[in-house]
Short mmCIF file of C-alpha atoms and ligand atoms in Angstrom, two decimals:
data_model
loop_
_atom_site.label_atom_id
_atom_site.label_comp_id
_atom_site.label_asym_id
_atom_site.label_seq_id
_atom_site.Cartn_x
_atom_site.Cartn_y
_atom_site.Cartn_z
CA UNK A 22 -80.63 76.89 -107.55
CA UNK A 23 -79.77 78.00 -104.10
CA UNK A 24 -78.45 74.78 -102.57
CA UNK A 25 -75.67 74.91 -100.01
CA UNK A 26 -72.42 73.48 -101.30
CA UNK A 27 -72.74 70.70 -98.70
CA UNK A 28 -75.95 69.54 -100.41
CA UNK A 29 -74.55 69.79 -103.93
CA UNK A 30 -71.46 67.83 -102.86
CA UNK A 31 -73.35 64.97 -101.17
CA UNK A 32 -74.46 61.58 -102.38
CA UNK A 33 -78.20 61.47 -103.06
CA UNK A 34 -80.60 58.58 -103.22
CA UNK A 35 -82.47 59.00 -106.51
CA UNK A 36 -84.31 55.70 -107.04
CA UNK A 37 -84.87 52.29 -105.60
CA UNK A 38 -83.21 49.37 -107.40
CA UNK A 39 -86.53 47.62 -107.81
CA UNK A 40 -87.82 50.57 -109.85
CA UNK A 41 -85.10 50.24 -112.50
CA UNK A 42 -85.29 46.90 -114.29
CA UNK A 43 -82.58 45.68 -116.65
CA UNK A 44 -82.61 47.44 -120.06
CA UNK A 45 -84.79 50.22 -118.68
CA UNK A 46 -84.32 53.99 -118.48
CA UNK A 47 -85.78 56.20 -115.79
CA UNK A 48 -85.89 59.96 -115.57
CA UNK A 49 -85.10 61.46 -112.21
CA UNK A 50 -83.97 64.82 -110.88
CA UNK A 51 -81.65 65.87 -108.10
CA UNK A 52 -80.89 69.47 -107.06
CA UNK A 53 -82.45 70.73 -110.31
CA UNK A 54 -80.27 68.47 -112.45
CA UNK A 55 -82.34 66.14 -114.66
CA UNK A 56 -80.81 62.68 -114.80
CA UNK A 57 -81.29 59.72 -117.13
CA UNK A 58 -80.73 56.58 -115.07
CA UNK A 59 -80.38 53.36 -116.98
CA UNK A 60 -79.50 49.78 -116.30
CA UNK A 61 -77.54 47.72 -118.79
CA UNK A 62 -75.83 44.36 -118.35
CA UNK A 63 -72.81 46.19 -116.85
CA UNK A 64 -74.90 47.84 -114.15
CA UNK A 65 -76.46 51.24 -113.60
CA UNK A 66 -75.42 54.40 -115.44
CA UNK A 67 -76.43 57.99 -114.67
CA UNK A 68 -76.14 60.64 -117.39
CA UNK A 69 -77.24 64.24 -117.25
CA UNK A 70 -80.51 64.14 -119.18
CA UNK A 71 -79.31 66.11 -122.16
CA UNK A 72 -77.80 64.59 -125.25
CA UNK A 73 -74.60 66.53 -125.96
CA UNK A 74 -75.39 66.44 -129.69
CA UNK A 75 -78.63 68.44 -130.02
CA UNK A 76 -79.88 68.35 -126.42
CA UNK A 77 -82.61 65.77 -126.80
CA UNK A 78 -83.58 64.19 -123.43
CA UNK A 79 -81.64 60.95 -123.15
CA UNK A 80 -84.21 59.56 -120.70
CA UNK A 81 -86.53 59.11 -123.69
CA UNK A 82 -84.03 56.80 -125.33
CA UNK A 83 -83.53 53.07 -125.04
CA UNK A 84 -80.87 50.82 -123.60
CA UNK A 85 -79.15 49.15 -126.52
CA UNK A 86 -75.87 47.27 -126.93
CA UNK A 87 -74.64 48.22 -123.48
CA UNK A 88 -75.38 51.93 -123.72
CA UNK A 89 -78.14 54.53 -123.71
CA UNK A 90 -79.23 55.45 -127.22
CA UNK A 91 -80.60 58.92 -127.95
CA UNK A 92 -83.88 58.78 -129.91
CA UNK A 93 -82.99 61.71 -132.20
CA UNK A 94 -79.93 60.58 -134.20
CA UNK A 95 -79.12 57.40 -132.33
CA UNK A 96 -75.87 58.38 -130.67
CA UNK A 97 -75.19 55.80 -127.99
CA UNK A 98 -73.47 56.51 -124.67
CA UNK A 99 -71.85 54.29 -122.06
CA UNK A 100 -72.38 54.83 -118.32
CA UNK A 101 -69.17 56.86 -118.14
CA UNK A 102 -70.46 59.13 -120.91
CA UNK A 103 -68.26 57.71 -123.69
CA UNK A 104 -69.91 58.00 -127.09
CA UNK A 105 -70.00 54.39 -128.31
CA UNK A 106 -71.40 55.07 -131.74
CA UNK A 107 -72.63 57.75 -134.12
CA UNK A 108 -74.81 55.71 -136.47
CA UNK A 109 -73.91 55.97 -140.13
CA UNK A 110 -70.42 57.32 -139.51
CA UNK A 111 -67.70 54.75 -139.75
CA UNK A 112 -65.34 56.29 -137.22
CA UNK A 113 -64.24 55.30 -133.74
CA UNK A 114 -66.10 57.74 -131.50
CA UNK A 115 -64.95 56.17 -128.23
CA UNK A 116 -61.66 58.08 -128.21
CA UNK A 117 -63.21 61.48 -128.84
CA UNK A 118 -63.84 63.17 -125.48
CA UNK A 119 -65.60 66.01 -127.28
CA UNK A 120 -68.50 63.65 -128.02
CA UNK A 121 -68.99 62.52 -124.43
CA UNK A 122 -72.24 62.87 -122.50
CA UNK A 123 -72.01 64.27 -119.01
CA UNK A 124 -71.86 61.30 -116.61
CA UNK A 125 -72.47 61.24 -112.86
CA UNK A 126 -70.96 58.87 -110.34
CA UNK A 127 -73.51 56.28 -109.36
CA UNK A 128 -73.52 53.36 -106.92
CA UNK A 129 -76.16 50.88 -105.91
CA UNK A 130 -76.27 49.90 -102.22
CA UNK A 131 -78.87 47.96 -100.21
CA UNK A 132 -81.59 48.36 -102.82
CA UNK A 133 -81.00 52.08 -103.42
CA UNK A 134 -79.38 53.92 -106.34
CA UNK A 135 -77.24 56.85 -105.20
CA UNK A 136 -75.69 59.55 -107.40
CA UNK A 137 -73.49 62.50 -106.70
CA UNK A 138 -73.18 65.68 -108.73
CA UNK A 139 -69.77 66.34 -107.26
CA UNK A 140 -66.22 65.19 -107.96
CA UNK A 141 -65.28 65.72 -104.34
CA UNK A 142 -67.83 63.38 -102.72
CA UNK A 143 -66.30 60.37 -100.91
CA UNK A 144 -65.98 57.08 -102.82
CA UNK A 145 -69.08 55.66 -101.10
CA UNK A 146 -72.30 57.24 -99.86
CA UNK A 147 -71.97 57.46 -96.06
CA UNK A 148 -74.77 55.34 -94.60
CA UNK A 149 -76.03 55.34 -91.01
CA UNK A 150 -75.77 52.35 -88.62
CA UNK A 151 -77.72 49.17 -89.37
CA UNK A 152 -78.60 50.34 -92.88
CA UNK A 153 -77.42 47.04 -94.31
CA UNK A 154 -77.31 44.95 -91.14
CA UNK A 155 -78.11 41.36 -92.26
CA UNK A 156 -79.50 40.51 -88.80
CA UNK A 157 -82.42 42.86 -89.40
CA UNK A 158 -85.42 42.68 -91.74
CA UNK A 159 -85.48 45.72 -94.02
CA UNK A 160 -87.96 47.20 -96.42
CA UNK A 161 -88.11 50.41 -98.41
CA UNK A 162 -91.03 52.79 -98.72
CA UNK A 163 -90.95 55.51 -101.35
CA UNK A 164 -93.84 57.83 -102.04
CA UNK A 165 -93.04 59.80 -105.18
CA UNK A 166 -92.13 63.47 -105.16
CA UNK A 167 -93.53 65.82 -102.52
CA UNK A 168 -94.05 69.57 -102.61
CA UNK A 169 -91.97 71.37 -100.02
CA UNK A 170 -88.36 71.81 -99.05
CA UNK A 171 -86.20 68.82 -98.16
CA UNK A 172 -84.86 70.78 -95.18
CA UNK A 173 -88.34 71.31 -93.73
CA UNK A 174 -88.99 67.58 -94.00
CA UNK A 175 -85.80 66.91 -92.03
CA UNK A 176 -86.91 69.36 -89.37
CA UNK A 177 -90.33 67.72 -89.27
CA UNK A 178 -88.81 64.31 -88.54
CA UNK A 179 -86.52 65.74 -85.84
CA UNK A 180 -89.37 67.64 -84.15
CA UNK A 181 -91.31 65.62 -81.52
CA UNK A 182 -93.78 68.37 -80.58
CA UNK A 183 -95.79 68.22 -83.81
CA UNK A 184 -96.57 64.56 -83.18
CA UNK A 185 -99.06 65.33 -80.38
CA UNK A 186 -100.88 67.82 -82.51
CA UNK A 187 -100.66 67.00 -86.19
CA UNK A 188 -100.71 63.25 -85.53
CA UNK A 189 -103.18 63.35 -82.63
CA UNK A 190 -104.36 59.85 -81.85
CA UNK A 191 -101.92 58.17 -84.21
CA UNK A 192 -98.51 58.79 -82.61
CA UNK A 193 -99.29 60.79 -79.43
CA UNK A 194 -102.29 62.66 -78.05
CA UNK A 195 -102.74 66.40 -77.69
CA UNK A 196 -105.08 66.05 -74.70
CA UNK A 197 -103.04 63.55 -72.69
CA UNK A 198 -99.30 63.90 -72.50
CA UNK A 199 -96.55 61.89 -70.82
CA UNK A 200 -93.57 63.32 -68.95
CA UNK A 201 -90.40 62.74 -70.95
CA UNK A 202 -86.78 63.86 -70.85
CA UNK A 203 -85.22 65.25 -74.00
CA UNK A 204 -81.47 64.93 -74.26
CA UNK A 205 -79.75 66.65 -77.16
CA UNK A 206 -76.21 65.70 -78.09
CA UNK A 207 -74.27 67.58 -80.74
CA UNK A 208 -71.64 65.77 -82.72
CA UNK A 209 -69.23 67.55 -85.02
CA UNK A 210 -71.06 66.13 -88.01
CA UNK A 211 -74.60 65.65 -86.74
CA UNK A 212 -77.01 66.01 -83.89
CA UNK A 213 -79.24 63.63 -81.99
CA UNK A 214 -82.24 63.94 -79.73
CA UNK A 215 -82.99 61.15 -77.28
CA UNK A 216 -86.44 60.92 -75.74
CA UNK A 217 -86.49 58.99 -72.48
CA UNK A 218 -89.82 57.88 -71.08
CA UNK A 219 -91.14 55.12 -68.88
CA UNK A 220 -94.25 54.16 -70.87
CA UNK A 221 -95.03 53.83 -74.58
CA UNK A 222 -96.67 56.81 -76.33
CA UNK A 223 -100.44 57.09 -75.98
CA UNK A 224 -101.18 57.02 -79.71
CA UNK A 225 -102.58 54.07 -81.61
CA UNK A 226 -99.28 53.07 -83.18
CA UNK A 227 -97.47 52.42 -79.92
CA UNK A 228 -100.50 50.66 -78.43
CA UNK A 229 -100.54 48.15 -81.25
CA UNK A 230 -96.86 47.86 -82.07
CA UNK A 231 -94.96 48.29 -78.81
CA UNK A 232 -95.09 46.62 -75.42
CA UNK A 233 -92.42 48.60 -73.64
CA UNK A 234 -90.48 51.70 -74.41
CA UNK A 235 -87.61 53.29 -72.67
CA UNK A 236 -85.92 55.39 -75.26
CA UNK A 237 -86.12 56.67 -78.80
CA UNK A 238 -83.33 58.51 -80.53
CA UNK A 239 -83.48 60.59 -83.70
CA UNK A 240 -80.21 61.54 -85.28
CA UNK A 241 -79.55 63.83 -88.20
CA UNK A 242 -76.82 62.77 -90.60
CA UNK A 243 -76.36 65.85 -92.79
CA UNK A 244 -77.32 66.83 -95.28
CA UNK A 245 -80.27 64.61 -96.17
CA UNK A 246 -80.57 61.66 -93.76
CA UNK A 247 -82.38 61.22 -90.45
CA UNK A 248 -82.47 57.97 -88.53
CA UNK A 249 -84.96 57.31 -85.74
CA UNK A 250 -84.47 54.30 -83.46
CA UNK A 251 -86.94 52.96 -80.92
CA UNK A 252 -85.62 50.83 -78.14
CA UNK A 253 -87.57 48.55 -75.81
CA UNK A 254 -86.30 47.32 -72.44
CA UNK A 255 -83.36 45.40 -73.85
CA UNK A 256 -83.08 45.90 -77.59
CA UNK A 257 -83.96 47.75 -80.75
CA UNK A 258 -87.60 47.43 -81.80
CA UNK A 259 -87.65 49.62 -84.89
CA UNK A 260 -85.21 51.72 -86.86
CA UNK A 261 -86.41 54.08 -89.60
CA UNK A 262 -83.93 55.78 -91.88
CA UNK A 263 -85.45 58.63 -93.87
CA UNK A 264 -83.57 60.16 -96.79
CA UNK A 265 -84.89 63.35 -98.36
CA UNK A 266 -83.51 63.96 -101.83
CA UNK A 267 -83.93 67.54 -103.06
CA UNK A 268 -85.46 67.46 -106.54
CA UNK A 269 -85.92 71.21 -106.90
CA UNK A 270 -85.84 73.87 -104.21
CA UNK A 271 -89.55 73.33 -103.67
CA UNK A 272 -89.83 69.57 -104.04
CA UNK A 273 -88.14 66.44 -102.78
CA UNK A 274 -88.33 62.66 -102.84
CA UNK A 275 -88.76 61.01 -99.43
CA UNK A 276 -87.31 57.53 -99.08
CA UNK A 277 -87.80 55.55 -95.89
CA UNK A 278 -86.06 52.32 -94.95
CA UNK A 279 -87.58 50.32 -92.11
CA UNK A 280 -85.40 47.89 -90.19
CA UNK A 281 -86.66 45.54 -87.49
CA UNK A 282 -85.03 42.63 -85.67
CA UNK A 283 -85.63 39.34 -87.48
CA UNK A 284 -87.73 37.11 -85.29
CA UNK A 285 -90.91 35.15 -85.15
CA UNK A 286 -93.11 37.72 -86.91
CA UNK A 287 -92.55 37.37 -90.66
CA UNK A 288 -91.12 40.39 -92.47
CA UNK A 289 -94.12 40.77 -94.80
CA UNK A 290 -96.50 40.99 -91.83
CA UNK A 291 -94.39 43.65 -90.09
CA UNK A 292 -94.25 45.55 -93.35
CA UNK A 293 -98.01 45.39 -93.80
CA UNK A 294 -98.64 46.52 -90.19
CA UNK A 295 -96.18 49.41 -90.38
CA UNK A 296 -97.58 50.62 -93.70
CA UNK A 297 -101.14 50.39 -92.39
CA UNK A 298 -100.43 52.42 -89.26
CA UNK A 299 -98.09 54.92 -90.86
CA UNK A 300 -100.06 55.71 -94.03
CA UNK A 301 -102.30 58.35 -92.34
CA UNK A 302 -99.32 59.85 -90.48
CA UNK A 303 -97.34 60.14 -93.70
CA UNK A 304 -100.19 61.87 -95.49
CA UNK A 305 -100.61 64.32 -92.58
CA UNK A 306 -96.92 65.22 -92.83
CA UNK A 307 -97.10 65.47 -96.61
CA UNK A 308 -100.00 67.89 -96.42
CA UNK A 309 -98.35 69.97 -93.67
CA UNK A 310 -95.13 70.36 -95.67
CA UNK A 311 -97.10 71.29 -98.77
CA UNK A 312 -99.19 73.93 -96.94
CA UNK A 313 -96.11 75.34 -95.19
CA UNK A 314 -94.39 75.63 -98.57
CA UNK A 315 -97.37 77.44 -100.11
CA UNK A 316 -97.28 80.05 -97.36
CA UNK A 317 -93.52 80.55 -97.60
CA UNK A 318 -93.79 80.88 -101.38
CA UNK A 319 -96.58 83.42 -101.04
CA UNK A 320 -94.51 85.56 -98.69
CA UNK A 321 -91.38 85.08 -100.74
CA UNK A 322 -89.29 83.36 -98.09
CA UNK A 323 -89.47 81.57 -94.74
CA UNK A 324 -89.51 83.69 -91.57
CA UNK A 325 -89.28 81.31 -88.61
CA UNK A 326 -89.20 82.03 -84.92
CA UNK A 327 -88.22 79.40 -82.40
CA UNK A 328 -90.35 78.70 -79.32
CA UNK A 329 -89.51 76.88 -76.08
CA UNK A 330 -90.08 73.47 -77.73
CA UNK A 331 -87.64 74.12 -80.55
CA UNK A 332 -84.64 72.99 -78.59
CA UNK A 333 -82.52 72.25 -81.62
CA UNK A 334 -82.90 75.93 -82.57
CA UNK A 335 -80.73 76.73 -85.59
CA UNK A 336 -78.48 73.70 -85.27
CA UNK A 337 -80.21 71.61 -87.93
CA UNK A 338 -79.92 74.42 -90.40
CA UNK A 339 -76.28 75.00 -89.62
CA UNK A 340 -75.56 71.32 -90.27
CA UNK A 341 -77.60 71.41 -93.49
CA UNK A 342 -75.36 74.24 -94.70
CA UNK A 343 -72.26 72.19 -93.95
CA UNK A 344 -71.21 73.85 -90.65
CA UNK A 345 -69.79 71.71 -87.84
CA UNK A 346 -71.21 71.86 -84.30
CA UNK A 347 -69.29 72.05 -81.06
CA UNK A 348 -69.59 68.47 -79.69
CA UNK A 349 -71.31 68.01 -76.33
CA UNK A 350 -74.63 67.36 -74.60
CA UNK A 351 -77.20 69.93 -73.50
CA UNK A 352 -78.70 69.55 -70.02
CA UNK A 353 -81.79 67.30 -70.16
CA UNK A 354 -85.05 69.16 -70.78
CA UNK A 355 -88.20 67.88 -69.01
CA UNK A 356 -91.33 68.28 -71.16
CA UNK A 357 -94.66 66.59 -71.77
CA UNK A 358 -95.26 64.77 -75.05
S1 FES B 14 -79.70 64.87 -130.24
FE1 FES B 14 -79.08 63.02 -129.45
S2 FES B 14 -78.23 62.00 -131.12
FE2 FES B 14 -78.70 63.90 -131.89
FE1 FE2 B 15 -94.78 63.94 -88.57
#
C-alpha cells in the first residue's frame, strides 16, 4: 500500500450516481480500502466494508430502515457508522461508540459519488472548471476497473506523442505529422500543456468531429484528475475530464466526463458519436497500460528514461506525490504531431 500521502488524503470518485439506486448497496475499492456504498432515503453512505462485529463484508448486506444491515447477525449501521440496532438485544446501541462501523466522508456531485479516506481533505472535492457548468451538455463514461497504475494513466493522457503511434489513424497519423507548438505552464498545484496548431489533427476523429482547431490544452489537477479542452476559432468545442481512481496499486477505475456546448446537435447524438469514435482509442490505451504494467511487474518496478518528447519530465510525478512546482512557462517547443 505504497500510495503517496497526497493520494491517500484526496477525494476520490468511486461510483457514478446512476449506478447506485435507492435501497441498493455497491462494493467498491479505493487505495486498497474496500468500501460498502449504499443509498438510503437520507442519501449515500460509505462504510469500510468490514462489519465491526465479526468482520463480515457489509457490502453483502441490505439497506433496511435507513441503515446498512449486516447479513451475519443483523447489526444495522447508519451512514455515519452509528450502530442503529443489535437485533434481539433491547438496548440503545446508538450511544455506544464502541459498536460503530468505520465511516468515510462521502459527497455526491454532478452525478458522481466521491469519498475520502482522510480527515484532512477539504470539505468538498475540488473539481476542475466547467465540471458542472449548466451551459454545457455533459455525460459520463465509466469502463470498469483497468489493470495498471493510475499514475501511468495520467501520464498517458498528458502525453501527446503516443497519439500518432498507438492511435494511428484515429487521433493522429504516424506517417503524416503537423507542425505544432507545445507550451508548458507550471502552476504551484498543477501543470498544463497547450498544443497550438493551425489545422485539425489528421486522424479520423478530428476529420469527423472538428471543423477548425487552434488550440488544445491538457491540465493535470493532482492527484487524480486531468482535463483536456479543445478550442475552435472562437470557443470551446469539447472538454473531457478524466478521473483515475486508484483501486489497488496495480488497478484503477477510469471515469471520463464529456462536456460540449449546448447547441443544435442533441446531446444524445453527440454522446453516440463520441463513444463510437473513442471506443477503439480507449481500448488501445487500456491494452497499452495493461501490457506496460505486466512488464513493470515482471521486472519488479518501473525504470523509465525520458526522451526529447517527454517535456514534462518528472513534473507529473512530483505533483502526484504532493510536491508543488515553481510557477512559470517553459519556452515553446516546436515539434511535429
Ligand atoms: S458480523 Fe456483522 S452483525 Fe455480526
Ligand atoms: Fe491514448
